[in-house]
PDB file of C-alpha atoms in Angstrom:
ATOM      1  CA  PRO B   1      41.903  95.003 136.882  1.00 48.00           C
ATOM      2  CA  GLN B   2      40.734  91.608 135.739  1.00 52.00           C
ATOM      3  CA  GLY B   3      39.087  89.256 138.215  1.00 61.00           C
ATOM      4  CA  SER B   4      40.337  85.773 138.969  1.00 72.00           C
ATOM      5  CA  GLU B   5      37.671  84.141 136.741  1.00 77.00           C
ATOM      6  CA  GLU B   6      38.671  86.257 133.754  1.00 79.00           C
ATOM      7  CA  ALA B   7      42.332  85.415 134.371  1.00 76.00           C
ATOM      8  CA  LYS B   8      41.556  81.673 134.453  1.00 76.00           C
ATOM      9  CA  ALA B   9      39.551  81.963 131.229  1.00 80.00           C
ATOM     10  CA  PHE B  10      42.413  83.793 129.549  1.00 80.00           C
ATOM     11  CA  VAL B  11      44.953  81.185 130.675  1.00 77.00           C
ATOM     12  CA  ASN B  12      42.786  78.298 129.512  1.00 77.00           C
ATOM     13  CA  ALA B  13      42.164  79.908 126.124  1.00 81.00           C
ATOM     14  CA  PHE B  14      45.879  80.643 125.731  1.00 80.00           C
ATOM     15  CA  LEU B  15      46.852  77.045 126.587  1.00 76.00           C
ATOM     16  CA  LYS B  16      44.339  75.635 124.106  1.00 77.00           C
ATOM     17  CA  ARG B  17      45.852  77.736 121.350  1.00 80.00           C
ATOM     18  CA  SER B  18      49.424  76.872 122.420  1.00 77.00           C
ATOM     19  CA  MET B  19      48.788  73.125 122.831  1.00 75.00           C
ATOM     20  CA  PRO B  20      46.068  72.265 120.332  1.00 75.00           C
ATOM     21  CA  LYS B  21      46.816  68.511 120.394  1.00 74.00           C
ATOM     22  CA  MET B  22      46.129  68.118 124.109  1.00 75.00           C
ATOM     23  CA  LYS B  23      42.658  67.603 125.579  1.00 76.00           C
ATOM     24  CA  ASP B  24      41.160  69.907 128.210  1.00 75.00           C
ATOM     25  CA  GLU B  25      41.494  67.245 130.934  1.00 76.00           C
ATOM     26  CA  ALA B  26      45.190  66.793 130.230  1.00 76.00           C
ATOM     27  CA  ILE B  27      45.767  70.538 130.326  1.00 72.00           C
ATOM     28  CA  GLN B  28      43.953  70.844 133.649  1.00 74.00           C
ATOM     29  CA  ASP B  29      45.961  67.913 135.000  1.00 75.00           C
ATOM     30  CA  ILE B  30      49.218  69.611 134.032  1.00 70.00           C
ATOM     31  CA  LEU B  31      48.088  72.882 135.601  1.00 68.00           C
ATOM     32  CA  ALA B  32      47.236  71.143 138.855  1.00 69.00           C
ATOM     33  CA  ARG B  33      50.424  69.100 139.159  1.00 64.00           C
ATOM     34  CA  LYS B  34      53.395  70.787 137.462  1.00 60.00           C
ATOM     35  CA  ALA B  35      54.608  73.701 135.390  1.00 60.00           C
ATOM     36  CA  VAL B  36      53.438  74.016 131.814  1.00 56.00           C
ATOM     37  CA  VAL B  37      55.987  73.645 129.011  1.00 57.00           C
ATOM     38  CA  LEU B  38      54.567  75.187 125.864  1.00 55.00           C
ATOM     39  CA  GLU B  39      55.083  73.465 122.532  1.00 56.00           C
ATOM     40  CA  HIS B  40      56.033  76.668 120.762  1.00 55.00           C
ATOM     41  CA  TYR B  41      59.285  78.098 122.045  1.00 52.00           C
ATOM     42  CA  SER B  42      62.204  79.874 120.495  1.00 60.00           C
ATOM     43  CA  LYS B  43      65.448  77.980 120.204  1.00 63.00           C
ATOM     44  CA  LYS B  44      68.506  79.651 121.592  1.00 66.00           C
ATOM     45  CA  LYS B  45      71.008  80.502 118.930  1.00 67.00           C
ATOM     46  CA  THR B  46      74.331  78.855 119.542  1.00 67.00           C
ATOM     47  CA  LYS B  47      77.235  81.202 119.041  1.00 69.00           C
ATOM     48  CA  GLN B  48      79.867  79.853 116.722  1.00 68.00           C
ATOM     49  CA  LYS B  49      83.382  80.350 117.974  1.00 67.00           C
ATOM     50  CA  GLN B  50      85.471  82.386 115.603  1.00 69.00           C
ATOM     51  CA  ARG B  51      88.688  80.667 114.750  1.00 68.00           C
ATOM     52  CA  LYS B  52      91.735  82.846 114.712  1.00 67.00           C
ATOM     53  CA  ALA B  53      93.830  82.584 111.607  1.00 63.00           C
ATOM     54  CA  LYS B  54      97.046  80.873 112.571  1.00 73.00           C
ATOM     55  CA  GLY B  55     100.283  82.198 111.138  1.00 78.00           C
ATOM     56  CA  PHE B  56     103.468  80.299 110.503  1.00 79.00           C
ATOM     57  CA  THR B  57     105.478  79.025 113.435  1.00 83.00           C
ATOM     58  CA  ALA B  58     109.111  80.096 113.867  1.00 75.00           C
ATOM     59  CA  LYS B  59     110.231  76.681 112.665  1.00 83.00           C
ATOM     60  CA  GLN B  60     108.080  76.929 109.527  1.00 82.00           C
ATOM     61  CA  ARG B  61     109.434  80.424 108.797  1.00 77.00           C
ATOM     62  CA  ARG B  62     112.992  79.098 109.059  1.00 77.00           C
ATOM     63  CA  GLU B  63     112.214  76.141 106.805  1.00 80.00           C
ATOM     64  CA  MET B  64     110.589  78.401 104.210  1.00 80.00           C
ATOM     65  CA  ARG B  65     113.504  80.865 104.543  1.00 75.00           C
ATOM     66  CA  LEU B  66     111.106  83.807 104.622  1.00 76.00           C
ATOM     67  CA  PHE B  67     113.667  86.192 106.103  1.00 75.00           C
ATOM     68  CA  GLU B  68     116.661  85.011 104.105  1.00 82.00           C
ATOM     69  CA  ILE B  69     118.292  87.511 101.740  1.00 82.00           C
ATOM     70  CA  GLU B  70     119.536  85.803  98.596  1.00 84.00           C
ATOM     71  CA  PRO B  71     123.310  86.095  97.969  1.00 84.00           C
ATOM     72  CA  GLU B  72     122.789  87.889  94.644  1.00 86.00           C
ATOM     73  CA  GLN B  73     120.730  90.545  96.465  1.00 86.00           C
ATOM     74  CA  ARG B  74     123.422  91.290  99.035  1.00 88.00           C
ATOM     75  CA  ARG B  75     124.766  94.410  97.362  1.00 91.00           C
ATOM     76  CA  TYR B  76     125.198  97.752  99.117  1.00 93.00           C
ATOM     77  CA  SER B  77     124.218  99.745  96.012  1.00 92.00           C
ATOM     78  CA  ILE B  78     120.800  98.058  95.838  1.00 93.00           C
ATOM     79  CA  PHE B  79     119.863  99.418  99.263  1.00 93.00           C
ATOM     80  CA  LEU B  80     121.075 103.015  98.889  1.00 94.00           C
ATOM     81  CA  PRO B  81     117.596 104.128  97.663  1.00 94.00           C
ATOM     82  CA  LEU B  82     116.173 102.547 100.839  1.00 93.00           C
ATOM     83  CA  HIS B  83     118.554 104.714 102.887  1.00 93.00           C
ATOM     84  CA  GLU B  84     117.375 107.849 101.041  1.00 93.00           C
ATOM     85  CA  LEU B  85     113.771 106.901 101.810  1.00 94.00           C
ATOM     86  CA  TRP B  86     114.692 106.377 105.474  1.00 92.00           C
ATOM     87  CA  LYS B  87     116.290 109.845 105.697  1.00 91.00           C
ATOM     88  CA  GLN B  88     113.149 111.445 104.256  1.00 92.00           C
ATOM     89  CA  TYR B  89     111.031 109.414 106.701  1.00 91.00           C
ATOM     90  CA  ILE B  90     113.085 110.718 109.672  1.00 88.00           C
ATOM     91  CA  ARG B  91     112.896 114.313 108.408  1.00 87.00           C
ATOM     92  CA  ASP B  92     109.115 114.033 108.180  1.00 88.00           C
ATOM     93  CA  LEU B  93     108.950 112.348 111.597  1.00 85.00           C
ATOM     94  CA  CYS B  94     110.960 115.164 113.219  1.00 82.00           C
ATOM     95  CA  HIS B  95     109.124 117.911 111.256  1.00 78.00           C
ATOM     96  CA  GLY B  96     112.358 118.905 109.536  1.00 74.00           C
ATOM     97  CA  LEU B  97     115.818 118.642 111.082  1.00 73.00           C
ATOM     98  CA  LYS B  98     116.622 122.298 111.707  1.00 73.00           C
ATOM     99  CA  PRO B  99     119.757 123.554 113.510  1.00 70.00           C
ATOM    100  CA  ASP B 100     117.676 124.869 116.410  1.00 71.00           C
ATOM    101  CA  THR B 101     115.829 121.558 116.928  1.00 72.00           C
ATOM    102  CA  GLN B 102     116.249 120.156 120.442  1.00 75.00           C
ATOM    103  CA  PRO B 103     118.597 117.107 120.356  1.00 74.00           C
ATOM    104  CA  HIS B 104     116.613 115.203 122.999  1.00 77.00           C
ATOM    105  CA  MET B 105     113.481 115.506 120.837  1.00 77.00           C
ATOM    106  CA  ILE B 106     115.296 113.959 117.865  1.00 77.00           C
ATOM    107  CA  GLN B 107     116.766 111.264 120.113  1.00 78.00           C
ATOM    108  CA  GLY B 108     113.314 110.350 121.407  1.00 78.00           C
ATOM    109  CA  LYS B 109     111.932 110.110 117.868  1.00 80.00           C
ATOM    110  CA  LEU B 110     114.854 108.006 116.623  1.00 80.00           C
ATOM    111  CA  LEU B 111     114.557 105.514 119.476  1.00 79.00           C
ATOM    112  CA  LYS B 112     110.979 104.726 118.438  1.00 82.00           C
ATOM    113  CA  ALA B 113     111.498 105.031 114.678  1.00 85.00           C
ATOM    114  CA  ASP B 114     111.837 102.185 112.207  1.00 88.00           C
ATOM    115  CA  LEU B 115     115.566 101.710 111.546  1.00 89.00           C
ATOM    116  CA  HIS B 116     115.345  99.648 108.357  1.00 91.00           C
ATOM    117  CA  GLY B 117     117.439 101.648 105.878  1.00 92.00           C
ATOM    118  CA  ALA B 118     119.499 103.563 108.449  1.00 92.00           C
ATOM    119  CA  ILE B 119     123.288 103.632 108.177  1.00 94.00           C
ATOM    120  CA  VAL B 120     124.765 102.674 111.552  1.00 94.00           C
ATOM    121  CA  THR B 121     128.282 102.213 112.912  1.00 95.00           C
ATOM    122  CA  VAL B 122     129.373 100.050 115.811  1.00 95.00           C
ATOM    123  CA  THR B 123     131.319 102.522 117.970  1.00 95.00           C
ATOM    124  CA  LYS B 124     131.886 100.423 121.097  1.00 93.00           C
ATOM    125  CA  SER B 125     131.741  96.703 121.732  1.00 93.00           C
ATOM    126  CA  LYS B 126     132.970  94.079 124.177  1.00 92.00           C
ATOM    127  CA  CYS B 127     134.045  92.161 121.070  1.00 91.00           C
ATOM    128  CA  PRO B 128     136.706  94.260 119.266  1.00 91.00           C
ATOM    129  CA  SER B 129     135.960  92.646 115.888  1.00 93.00           C
ATOM    130  CA  TYR B 130     132.564  94.391 115.764  1.00 93.00           C
ATOM    131  CA  VAL B 131     133.972  97.918 116.282  1.00 93.00           C
ATOM    132  CA  GLY B 132     133.969  99.947 113.083  1.00 93.00           C
ATOM    133  CA  ILE B 133     131.365  97.894 111.198  1.00 93.00           C
ATOM    134  CA  THR B 134     129.324 100.374 109.154  1.00 95.00           C
ATOM    135  CA  GLY B 135     126.417  99.666 106.866  1.00 95.00           C
ATOM    136  CA  ILE B 136     122.719  99.857 106.111  1.00 94.00           C
ATOM    137  CA  ILE B 137     120.325  98.013 108.423  1.00 93.00           C
ATOM    138  CA  LEU B 138     118.446  95.513 106.286  1.00 92.00           C
ATOM    139  CA  GLN B 139     116.684  93.597 109.043  1.00 90.00           C
ATOM    140  CA  GLU B 140     116.120  94.186 112.726  1.00 89.00           C
ATOM    141  CA  PHE B 141     115.245  91.373 115.076  1.00 87.00           C
ATOM    142  CA  LYS B 142     114.830  91.339 118.835  1.00 87.00           C
ATOM    143  CA  HIS B 143     118.490  90.610 119.547  1.00 90.00           C
ATOM    144  CA  VAL B 144     120.407  91.366 116.326  1.00 91.00           C
ATOM    145  CA  PHE B 145     120.789  93.757 113.405  1.00 92.00           C
ATOM    146  CA  LYS B 146     121.537  92.461 109.910  1.00 93.00           C
ATOM    147  CA  ILE B 147     123.765  95.041 108.219  1.00 94.00           C
ATOM    148  CA  ILE B 148     125.032  95.231 104.636  1.00 94.00           C
ATOM    149  CA  THR B 149     128.464  96.888 104.397  1.00 94.00           C
ATOM    150  CA  LYS B 150     130.013  98.839 101.520  1.00 93.00           C
ATOM    151  CA  GLU B 151     132.031  95.706 100.719  1.00 93.00           C
ATOM    152  CA  ASP B 152     128.715  93.909 100.000  1.00 92.00           C
ATOM    153  CA  LYS B 153     129.077  91.701 103.075  1.00 92.00           C
ATOM    154  CA  LEU B 154     126.079  90.841 105.213  1.00 92.00           C
ATOM    155  CA  LYS B 155     126.980  91.150 108.901  1.00 92.00           C
ATOM    156  CA  VAL B 156     124.848  89.880 111.781  1.00 93.00           C
ATOM    157  CA  VAL B 157     125.642  92.134 114.747  1.00 94.00           C
ATOM    158  CA  PRO B 158     124.145  91.403 118.191  1.00 93.00           C
ATOM    159  CA  LYS B 159     122.600  94.281 120.091  1.00 91.00           C
ATOM    160  CA  LEU B 160     123.881  93.051 123.455  1.00 90.00           C
ATOM    161  CA  ASN B 161     127.126  94.689 124.632  1.00 91.00           C
ATOM    162  CA  ASN B 162     127.329  96.969 121.581  1.00 93.00           C
ATOM    163  CA  VAL B 163     126.868 100.713 121.131  1.00 93.00           C
ATOM    164  CA  PHE B 164     125.699 101.932 117.730  1.00 93.00           C
ATOM    165  CA  SER B 165     125.772 105.436 116.271  1.00 92.00           C
ATOM    166  CA  LEU B 166     123.706 106.818 113.420  1.00 90.00           C
ATOM    167  CA  GLU B 167     124.005 110.213 111.771  1.00 87.00           C
ATOM    168  CA  ILE B 168     121.481 112.221 109.793  1.00 85.00           C
ATOM    169  CA  ASP B 169     121.849 115.831 108.668  1.00 82.00           C
ATOM    170  CA  GLY B 170     124.598 116.505 111.221  1.00 80.00           C
ATOM    171  CA  PHE B 171     122.739 114.967 114.179  1.00 83.00           C
ATOM    172  CA  ILE B 172     124.492 111.973 115.730  1.00 86.00           C
ATOM    173  CA  SER B 173     122.507 109.599 117.933  1.00 85.00           C
ATOM    174  CA  TYR B 174     123.833 106.723 120.020  1.00 88.00           C
ATOM    175  CA  ILE B 175     121.956 103.498 120.630  1.00 86.00           C
ATOM    176  CA  TYR B 176     122.854 101.282 123.575  1.00 87.00           C
ATOM    177  CA  GLY B 177     122.068  97.843 122.196  1.00 86.00           C
ATOM    178  CA  SER B 178     121.712  96.214 125.632  1.00 82.00           C
ATOM    179  CA  LYS B 179     118.762  98.551 126.352  1.00 80.00           C
ATOM    180  CA  PHE B 180     117.404  98.164 122.832  1.00 81.00           C
ATOM    181  CA  GLN B 181     116.577  94.464 122.744  1.00 82.00           C
ATOM    182  CA  LEU B 182     113.081  94.776 121.354  1.00 80.00           C
ATOM    183  CA  ARG B 183     111.405  94.030 118.071  1.00 79.00           C
ATOM    184  CA  ALA B 184     110.892  97.054 115.846  1.00 75.00           C
ATOM    185  CA  SER B 185     107.102  96.741 116.257  1.00 75.00           C
ATOM    186  CA  GLU B 186     107.376  96.833 120.090  1.00 77.00           C
ATOM    187  CA  ARG B 187     109.594  99.908 120.333  1.00 74.00           C
ATOM    188  CA  SER B 188     106.915 102.446 119.393  1.00 68.00           C
ATOM    189  CA  ALA B 189     105.053 101.800 122.677  1.00 69.00           C
ATOM    190  CA  LYS B 190     108.114 101.677 124.959  1.00 68.00           C
ATOM    191  CA  LYS B 191     109.317 104.618 127.027  1.00 67.00           C
ATOM    192  CA  PHE B 192     113.077 105.070 126.866  1.00 61.00           C
ATOM    193  CA  LYS B 193     115.292 106.905 129.320  1.00 62.00           C
ATOM    194  CA  LEU B 194     117.293 109.468 127.373  1.00 54.00           C
ATOM    195  CA  LYS B 195     120.167 109.517 129.864  1.00 56.00           C
ATOM    196  CA  GLY B 196     123.266 107.645 128.786  1.00 51.00           C
ATOM    197  CA  THR B 197     124.085 104.307 130.348  1.00 53.00           C
ATOM    198  CA  ILE B 198     127.504 102.748 130.845  1.00 52.00           C
ATOM    199  CA  ASP B 199     126.844  99.149 129.887  1.00 56.00           C
ATOM    200  CA  LEU B 200     130.212  98.083 128.432  1.00 58.00           C
TER     201      LEU B 200
END
């Protein structure tokens, strides 16, 4: 171990190299009275805050009419290929809809599946004018479905107080709209109760 004299000599030599502009007397004065602040020090890097990219507000989306379907595009025949794609998507999701497939398994998959392109029918409703509406789901929002009917009419059907049915390869599934008020992107993480609910 180094002695105290060697330690002092090392410190003095180090300070002379670190503060070459200062005289020996000034260095000794600093050592005797206060802490030494070396001239050479590393600057702390300031972290730049990452700005999150802001999307459009709901008002801006309405003004830009991003979700509007043009009248000339509101034709049932245009969206039939979308329905065929949806059926293939559900078959792949359920690993093939075989006669011995458990109905509750298909029901669970359908509740979390994307319904854009599905043909649905309003089977029960508190508003009688909605009962019997059948068509392809073009858009799904948190509270409503936008459905194109065979008569090329775009219907906006609320989920609340309505029961919907959809059929694929002989399997019929019922959707209770009052329990289904979620965006399509939020449904995949939600756990649904498969027992029926009387909500009308």
